[in-house]
Coordinates of N, CA and C in Angstrom, one line a residue:
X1 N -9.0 5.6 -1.1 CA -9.2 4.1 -1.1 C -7.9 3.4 -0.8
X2 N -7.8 2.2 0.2 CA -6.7 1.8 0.5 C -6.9 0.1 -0.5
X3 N -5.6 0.0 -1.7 CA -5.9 -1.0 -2.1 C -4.7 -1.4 -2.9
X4 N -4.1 -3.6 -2.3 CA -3.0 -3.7 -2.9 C -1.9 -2.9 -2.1
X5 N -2.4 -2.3 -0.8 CA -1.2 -2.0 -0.3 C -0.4 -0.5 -0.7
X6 N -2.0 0.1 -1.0 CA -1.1 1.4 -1.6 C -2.1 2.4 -1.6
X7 N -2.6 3.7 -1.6 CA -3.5 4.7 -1.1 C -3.8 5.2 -2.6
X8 N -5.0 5.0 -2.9 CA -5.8 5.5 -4.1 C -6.2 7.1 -3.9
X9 N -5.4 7.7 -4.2 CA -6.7 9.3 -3.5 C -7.0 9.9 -4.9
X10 N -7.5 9.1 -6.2 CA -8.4 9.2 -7.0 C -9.5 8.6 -6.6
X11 N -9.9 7.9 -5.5 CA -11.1 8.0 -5.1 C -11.3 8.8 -3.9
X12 N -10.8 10.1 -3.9 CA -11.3 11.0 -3.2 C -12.5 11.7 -3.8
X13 N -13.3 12.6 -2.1 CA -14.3 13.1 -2.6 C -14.3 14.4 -2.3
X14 N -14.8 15.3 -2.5 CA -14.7 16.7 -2.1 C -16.0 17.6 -1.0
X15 N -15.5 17.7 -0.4 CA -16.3 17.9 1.3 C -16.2 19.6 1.6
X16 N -17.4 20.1 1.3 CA -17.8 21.5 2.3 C -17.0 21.8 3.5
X17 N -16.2 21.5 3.9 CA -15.6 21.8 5.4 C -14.4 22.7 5.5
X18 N -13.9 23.3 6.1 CA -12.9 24.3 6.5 C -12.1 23.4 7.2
X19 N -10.9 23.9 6.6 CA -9.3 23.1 6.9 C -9.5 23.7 8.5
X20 N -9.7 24.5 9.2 CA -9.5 24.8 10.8 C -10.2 23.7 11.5
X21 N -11.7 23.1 10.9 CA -12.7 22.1 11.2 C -11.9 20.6 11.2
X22 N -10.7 20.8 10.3 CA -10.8 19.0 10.3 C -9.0 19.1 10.3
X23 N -8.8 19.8 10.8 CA -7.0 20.1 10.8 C -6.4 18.4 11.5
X24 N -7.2 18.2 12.7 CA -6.5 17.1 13.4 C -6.6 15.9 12.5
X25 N -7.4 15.6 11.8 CA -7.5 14.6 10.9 C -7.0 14.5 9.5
X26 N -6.2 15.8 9.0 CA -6.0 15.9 7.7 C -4.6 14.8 8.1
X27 N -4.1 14.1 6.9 CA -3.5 13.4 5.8 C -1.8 14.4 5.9
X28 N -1.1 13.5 6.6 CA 0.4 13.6 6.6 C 1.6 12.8 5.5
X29 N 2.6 13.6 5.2 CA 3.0 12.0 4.5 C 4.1 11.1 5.9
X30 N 4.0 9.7 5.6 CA 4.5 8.8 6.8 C 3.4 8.3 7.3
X31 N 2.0 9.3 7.8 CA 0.9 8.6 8.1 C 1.0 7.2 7.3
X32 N -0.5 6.2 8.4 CA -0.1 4.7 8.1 C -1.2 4.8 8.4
X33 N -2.3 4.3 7.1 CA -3.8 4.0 7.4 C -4.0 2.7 7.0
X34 N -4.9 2.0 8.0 CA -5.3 0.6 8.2 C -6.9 0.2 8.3
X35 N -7.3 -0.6 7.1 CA -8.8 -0.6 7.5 C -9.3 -1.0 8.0
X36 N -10.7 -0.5 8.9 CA -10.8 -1.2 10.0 C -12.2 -1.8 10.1
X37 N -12.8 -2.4 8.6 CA -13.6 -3.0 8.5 C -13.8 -3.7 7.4
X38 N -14.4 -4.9 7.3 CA -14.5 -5.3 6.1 C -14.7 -6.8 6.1
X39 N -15.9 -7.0 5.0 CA -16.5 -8.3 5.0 C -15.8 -9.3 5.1
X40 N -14.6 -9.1 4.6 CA -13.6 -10.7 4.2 C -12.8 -10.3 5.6
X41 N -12.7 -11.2 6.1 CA -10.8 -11.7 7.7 C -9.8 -11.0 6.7
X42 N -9.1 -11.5 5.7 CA -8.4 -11.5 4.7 C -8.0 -9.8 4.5
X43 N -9.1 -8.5 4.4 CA -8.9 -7.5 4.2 C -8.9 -6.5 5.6
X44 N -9.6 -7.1 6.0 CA -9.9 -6.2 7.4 C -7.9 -5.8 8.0
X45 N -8.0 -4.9 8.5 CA -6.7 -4.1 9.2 C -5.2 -4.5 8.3
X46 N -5.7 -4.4 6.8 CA -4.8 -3.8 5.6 C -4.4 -2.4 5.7
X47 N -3.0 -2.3 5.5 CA -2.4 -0.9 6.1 C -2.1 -0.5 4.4
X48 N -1.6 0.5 4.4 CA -1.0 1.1 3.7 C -0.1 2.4 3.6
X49 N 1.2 2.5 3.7 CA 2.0 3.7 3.8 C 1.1 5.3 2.9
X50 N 1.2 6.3 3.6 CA 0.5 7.7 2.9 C 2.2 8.4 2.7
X51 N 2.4 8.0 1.1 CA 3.9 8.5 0.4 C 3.9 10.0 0.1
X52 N 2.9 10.4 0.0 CA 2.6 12.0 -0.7 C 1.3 12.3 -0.4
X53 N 0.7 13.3 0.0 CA -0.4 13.7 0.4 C -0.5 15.0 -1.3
X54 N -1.8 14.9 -1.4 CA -2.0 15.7 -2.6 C -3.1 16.9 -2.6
X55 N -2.4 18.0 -1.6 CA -3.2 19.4 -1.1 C -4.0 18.3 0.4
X56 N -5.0 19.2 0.7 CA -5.8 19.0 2.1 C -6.7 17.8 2.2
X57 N -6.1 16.6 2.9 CA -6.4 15.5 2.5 C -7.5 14.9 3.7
X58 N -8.6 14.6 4.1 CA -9.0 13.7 5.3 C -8.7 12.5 5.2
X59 N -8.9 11.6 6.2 CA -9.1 9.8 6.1 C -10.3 9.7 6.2
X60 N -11.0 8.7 6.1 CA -12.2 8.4 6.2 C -12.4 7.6 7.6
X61 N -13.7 7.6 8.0 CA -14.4 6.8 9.3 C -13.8 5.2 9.2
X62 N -13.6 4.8 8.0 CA -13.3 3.6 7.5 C -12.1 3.1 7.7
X63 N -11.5 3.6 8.0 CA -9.8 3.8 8.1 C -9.2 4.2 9.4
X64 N -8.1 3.5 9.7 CA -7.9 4.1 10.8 C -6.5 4.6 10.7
X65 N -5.9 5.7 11.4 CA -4.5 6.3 11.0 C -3.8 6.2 12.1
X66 N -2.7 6.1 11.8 CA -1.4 5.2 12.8 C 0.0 6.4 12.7
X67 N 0.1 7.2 13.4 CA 1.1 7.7 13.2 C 2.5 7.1 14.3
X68 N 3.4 6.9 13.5 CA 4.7 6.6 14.4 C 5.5 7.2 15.3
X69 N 6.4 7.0 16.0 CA 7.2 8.5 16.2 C 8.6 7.5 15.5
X70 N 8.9 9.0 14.9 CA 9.6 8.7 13.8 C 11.3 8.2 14.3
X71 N 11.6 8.8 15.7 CA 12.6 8.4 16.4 C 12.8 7.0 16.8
X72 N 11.6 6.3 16.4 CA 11.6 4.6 17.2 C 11.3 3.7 15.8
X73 N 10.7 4.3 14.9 CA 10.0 3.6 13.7 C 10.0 4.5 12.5
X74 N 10.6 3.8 11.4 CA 10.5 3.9 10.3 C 9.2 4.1 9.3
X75 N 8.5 4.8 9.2 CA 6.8 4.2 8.3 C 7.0 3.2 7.2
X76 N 8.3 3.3 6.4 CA 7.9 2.8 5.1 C 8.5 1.6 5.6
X77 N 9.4 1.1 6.7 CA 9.8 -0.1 7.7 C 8.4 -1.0 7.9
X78 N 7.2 0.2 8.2 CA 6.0 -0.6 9.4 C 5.6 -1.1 7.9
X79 N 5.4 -0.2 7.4 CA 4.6 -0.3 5.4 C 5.3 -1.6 5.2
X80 N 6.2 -2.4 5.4 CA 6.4 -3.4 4.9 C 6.7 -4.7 6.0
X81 N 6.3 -4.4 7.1 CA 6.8 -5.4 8.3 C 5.1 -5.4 8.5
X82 N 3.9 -5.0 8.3 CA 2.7 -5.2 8.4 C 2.4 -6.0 7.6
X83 N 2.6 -6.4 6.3 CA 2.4 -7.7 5.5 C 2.5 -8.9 5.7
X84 N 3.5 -8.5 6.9 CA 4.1 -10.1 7.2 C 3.3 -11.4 7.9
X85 N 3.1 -12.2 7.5 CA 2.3 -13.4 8.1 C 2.2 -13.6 9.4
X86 N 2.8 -13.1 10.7 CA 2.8 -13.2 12.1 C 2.4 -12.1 12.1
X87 N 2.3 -11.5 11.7 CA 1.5 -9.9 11.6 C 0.3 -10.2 11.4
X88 N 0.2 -10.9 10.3 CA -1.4 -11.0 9.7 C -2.2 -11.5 10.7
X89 N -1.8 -12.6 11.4 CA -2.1 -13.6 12.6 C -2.3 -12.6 13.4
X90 N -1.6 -12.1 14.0 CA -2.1 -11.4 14.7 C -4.0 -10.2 15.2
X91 N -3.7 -9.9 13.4 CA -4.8 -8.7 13.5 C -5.5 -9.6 12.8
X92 N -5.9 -11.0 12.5 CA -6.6 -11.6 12.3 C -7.8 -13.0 13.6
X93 N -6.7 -12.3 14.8 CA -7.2 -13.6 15.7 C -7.7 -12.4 16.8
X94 N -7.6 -10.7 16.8 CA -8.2 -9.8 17.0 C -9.4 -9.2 16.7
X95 N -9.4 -9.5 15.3 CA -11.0 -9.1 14.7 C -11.8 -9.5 15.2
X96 N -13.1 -8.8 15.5 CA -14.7 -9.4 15.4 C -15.5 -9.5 14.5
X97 N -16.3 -10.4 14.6 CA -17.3 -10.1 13.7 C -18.6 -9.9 14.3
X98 N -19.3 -9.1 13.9 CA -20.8 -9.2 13.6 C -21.7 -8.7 12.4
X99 N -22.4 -9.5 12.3 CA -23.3 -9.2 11.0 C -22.7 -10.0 9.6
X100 N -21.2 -10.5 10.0 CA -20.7 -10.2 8.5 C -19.5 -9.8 8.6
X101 N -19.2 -8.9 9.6 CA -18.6 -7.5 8.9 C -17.2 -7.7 10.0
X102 N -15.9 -7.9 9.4 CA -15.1 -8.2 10.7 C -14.4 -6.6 10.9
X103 N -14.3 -6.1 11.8 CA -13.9 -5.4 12.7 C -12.4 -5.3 13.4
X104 N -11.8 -4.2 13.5 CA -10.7 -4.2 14.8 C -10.5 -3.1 15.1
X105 N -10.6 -2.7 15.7 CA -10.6 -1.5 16.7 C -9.0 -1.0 17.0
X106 N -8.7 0.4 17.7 CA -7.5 1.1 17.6 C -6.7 0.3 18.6
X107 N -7.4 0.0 19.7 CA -6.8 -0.2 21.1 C -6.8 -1.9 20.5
X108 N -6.8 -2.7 19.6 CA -6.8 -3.6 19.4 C -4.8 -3.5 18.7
X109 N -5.3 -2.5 17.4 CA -3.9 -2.1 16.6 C -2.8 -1.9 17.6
X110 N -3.3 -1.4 18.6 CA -2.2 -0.8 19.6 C -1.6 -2.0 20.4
X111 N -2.2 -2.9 20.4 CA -1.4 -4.0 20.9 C -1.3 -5.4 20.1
X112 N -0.4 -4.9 18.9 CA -0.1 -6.0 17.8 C 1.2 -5.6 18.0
X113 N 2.1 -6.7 18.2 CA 3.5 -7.0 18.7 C 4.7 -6.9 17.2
X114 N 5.3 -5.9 17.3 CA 6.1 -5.7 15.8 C 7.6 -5.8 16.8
X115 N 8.0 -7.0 16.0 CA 9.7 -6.9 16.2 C 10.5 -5.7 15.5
X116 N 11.3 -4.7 16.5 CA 11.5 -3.6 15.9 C 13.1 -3.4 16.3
X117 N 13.6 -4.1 15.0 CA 15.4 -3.8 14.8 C 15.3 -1.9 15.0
X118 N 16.8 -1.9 15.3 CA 17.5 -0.5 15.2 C 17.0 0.6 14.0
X119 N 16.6 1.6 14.3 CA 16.0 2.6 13.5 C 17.2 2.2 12.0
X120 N 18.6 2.4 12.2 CA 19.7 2.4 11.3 C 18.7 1.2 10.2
X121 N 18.5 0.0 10.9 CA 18.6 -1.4 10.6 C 17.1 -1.4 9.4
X122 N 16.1 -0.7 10.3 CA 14.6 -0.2 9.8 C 14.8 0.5 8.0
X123 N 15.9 1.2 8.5 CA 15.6 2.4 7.2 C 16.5 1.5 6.3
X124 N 18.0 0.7 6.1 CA 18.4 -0.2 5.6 C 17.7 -0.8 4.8
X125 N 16.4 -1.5 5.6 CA 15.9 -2.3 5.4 C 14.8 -1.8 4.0
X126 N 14.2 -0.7 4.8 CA 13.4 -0.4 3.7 C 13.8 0.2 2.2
X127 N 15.2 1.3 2.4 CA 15.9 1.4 1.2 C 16.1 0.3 0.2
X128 N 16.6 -0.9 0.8 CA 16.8 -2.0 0.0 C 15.4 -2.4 -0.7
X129 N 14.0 -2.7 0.0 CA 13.1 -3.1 -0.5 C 13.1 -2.1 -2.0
X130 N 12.9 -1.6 -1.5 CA 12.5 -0.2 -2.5 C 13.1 0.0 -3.5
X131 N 14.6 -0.1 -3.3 CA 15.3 0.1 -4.8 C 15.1 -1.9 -5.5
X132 N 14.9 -2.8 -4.9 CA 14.5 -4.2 -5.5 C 13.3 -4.3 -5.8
X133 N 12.1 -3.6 -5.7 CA 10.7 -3.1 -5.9 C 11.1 -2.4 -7.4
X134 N 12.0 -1.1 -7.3 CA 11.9 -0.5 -8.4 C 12.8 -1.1 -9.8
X135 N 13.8 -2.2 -9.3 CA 14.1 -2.8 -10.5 C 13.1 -4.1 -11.2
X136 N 11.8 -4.6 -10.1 CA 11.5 -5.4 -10.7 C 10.3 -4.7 -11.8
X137 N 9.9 -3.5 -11.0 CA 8.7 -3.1 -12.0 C 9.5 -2.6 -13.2
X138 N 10.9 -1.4 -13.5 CA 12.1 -1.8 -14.5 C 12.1 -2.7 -15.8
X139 N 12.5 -3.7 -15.1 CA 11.6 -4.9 -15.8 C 10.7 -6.1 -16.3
X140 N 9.6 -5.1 -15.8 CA 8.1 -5.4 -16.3 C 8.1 -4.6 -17.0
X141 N 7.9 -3.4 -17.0 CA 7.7 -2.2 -18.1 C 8.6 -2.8 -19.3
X142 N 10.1 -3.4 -19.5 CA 10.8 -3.7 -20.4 C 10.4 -4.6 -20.9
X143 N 9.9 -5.8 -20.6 CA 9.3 -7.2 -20.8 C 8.1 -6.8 -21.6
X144 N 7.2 -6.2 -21.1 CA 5.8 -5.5 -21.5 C 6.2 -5.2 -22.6
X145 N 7.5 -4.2 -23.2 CA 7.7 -3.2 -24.5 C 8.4 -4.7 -25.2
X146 N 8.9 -5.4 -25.1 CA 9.3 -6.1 -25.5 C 8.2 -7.3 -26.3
X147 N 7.1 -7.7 -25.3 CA 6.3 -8.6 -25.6 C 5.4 -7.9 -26.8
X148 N 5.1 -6.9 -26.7 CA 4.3 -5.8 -27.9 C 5.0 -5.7 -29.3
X149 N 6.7 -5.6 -29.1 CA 7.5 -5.7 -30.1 C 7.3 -7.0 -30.9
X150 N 7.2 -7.9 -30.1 CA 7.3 -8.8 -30.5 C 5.8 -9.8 -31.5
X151 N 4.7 -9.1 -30.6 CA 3.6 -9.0 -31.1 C 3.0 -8.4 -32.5
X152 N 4.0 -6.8 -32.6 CA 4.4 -6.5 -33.8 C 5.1 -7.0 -35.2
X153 N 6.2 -7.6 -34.3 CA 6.7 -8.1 -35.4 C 6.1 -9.4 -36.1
X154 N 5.4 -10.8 -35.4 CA 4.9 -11.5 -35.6 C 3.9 -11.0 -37.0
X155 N 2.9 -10.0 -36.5 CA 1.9 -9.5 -37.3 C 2.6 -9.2 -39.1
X156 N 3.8 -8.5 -38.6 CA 4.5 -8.0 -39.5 C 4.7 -8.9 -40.5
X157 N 5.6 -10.2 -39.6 CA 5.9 -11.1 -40.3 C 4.7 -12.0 -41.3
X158 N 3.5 -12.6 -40.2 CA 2.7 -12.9 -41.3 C 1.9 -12.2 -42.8
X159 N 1.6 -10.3 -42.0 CA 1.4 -9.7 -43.1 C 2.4 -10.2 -44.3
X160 N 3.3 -10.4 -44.4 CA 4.5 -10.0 -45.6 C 4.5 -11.8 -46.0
X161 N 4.2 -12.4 -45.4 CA 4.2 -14.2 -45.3 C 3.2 -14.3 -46.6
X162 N 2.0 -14.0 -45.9 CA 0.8 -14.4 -46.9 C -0.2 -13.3 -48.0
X163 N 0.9 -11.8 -48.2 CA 0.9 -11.1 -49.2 C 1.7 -11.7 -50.1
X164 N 3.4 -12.3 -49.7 CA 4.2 -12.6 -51.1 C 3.9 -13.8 -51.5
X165 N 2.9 -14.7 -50.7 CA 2.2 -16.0 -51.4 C 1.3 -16.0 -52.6
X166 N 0.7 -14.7 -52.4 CA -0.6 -14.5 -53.7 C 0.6 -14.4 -54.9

């Protein structure tokens, strides 16, 4: 499941098939899957970076997979230059709809216009994101232990408040 910008493969499912049968379609890490359908404009051709593959992985029919060449493009670069609002415009004035159901096809993906600084500039780019990603979640985790402490101690304090009243 692609969701939030990030690949759920606890909702995978487990499939009768021989790795020789679906070799071309198994799950790389760097792969970049994008979905290529869905009721809301809003969700339709949502990407998501594939960070770690976990054993013999497919994509689904639902999804479409984008591989880079790694000499011109960065993945975890596209992983974060795909969110971007002239991005979004883009795969949003592309889609179809019928039924409901908006649509965008490969040969659609393949001609959505990404400004592409210096591979050097790409990976910069993305290191930075990433180590400012990992101090914000840092602290949240700290704030979180903090707000429970604090929760605790409150409790603590009224326990002892309106025990030494009686």
């Amino acid at each position: 499941a692609l969701r939030d910008g990030r690949i759920d493969f606890k909702e995978s499912k487990l499939l009768p098939v021989r790795i020789e049968d679906v070799r071309k379609i198994l799950l790389q890490t760097g792969d970049f899957l994008v979905t290529r359908g869905n009721g809301s404009i809003k969700l339709v051709g949502r990407g998501a970076l594939v960070e770690a593959v976990p054993g013999a992985v497919i994509f689904p029919d639902l999804l479409i997979r984008v591989r880079v060449r790694p000499d011109t493009i960065d993945p975890r670069w596209l992983s974060l230059v795909w969110r971007t609002q002239g991005d979004r415009k883009q795969i949003e004035r592309k889609a179809k709809t019928t039924a409901g159901i908006y649509k965008i096809s490969q040969r659609d993906l393949g001609s959505i216009k990404l400004a592409v600084p210096p591979l050097s500039e790409q990976r910069y780019i993305a290191k930075e994101v990433a180590r400012r990603i990992a101090e914000v979640e840092n602290l949240e985790r700290y704030l979180s232990l903090q707000f429970t402490r604090a929760a605790r101690l409150r409790e603590s304090f009224l326990a002892q408040t309106f025990s030494a009243s009686r």
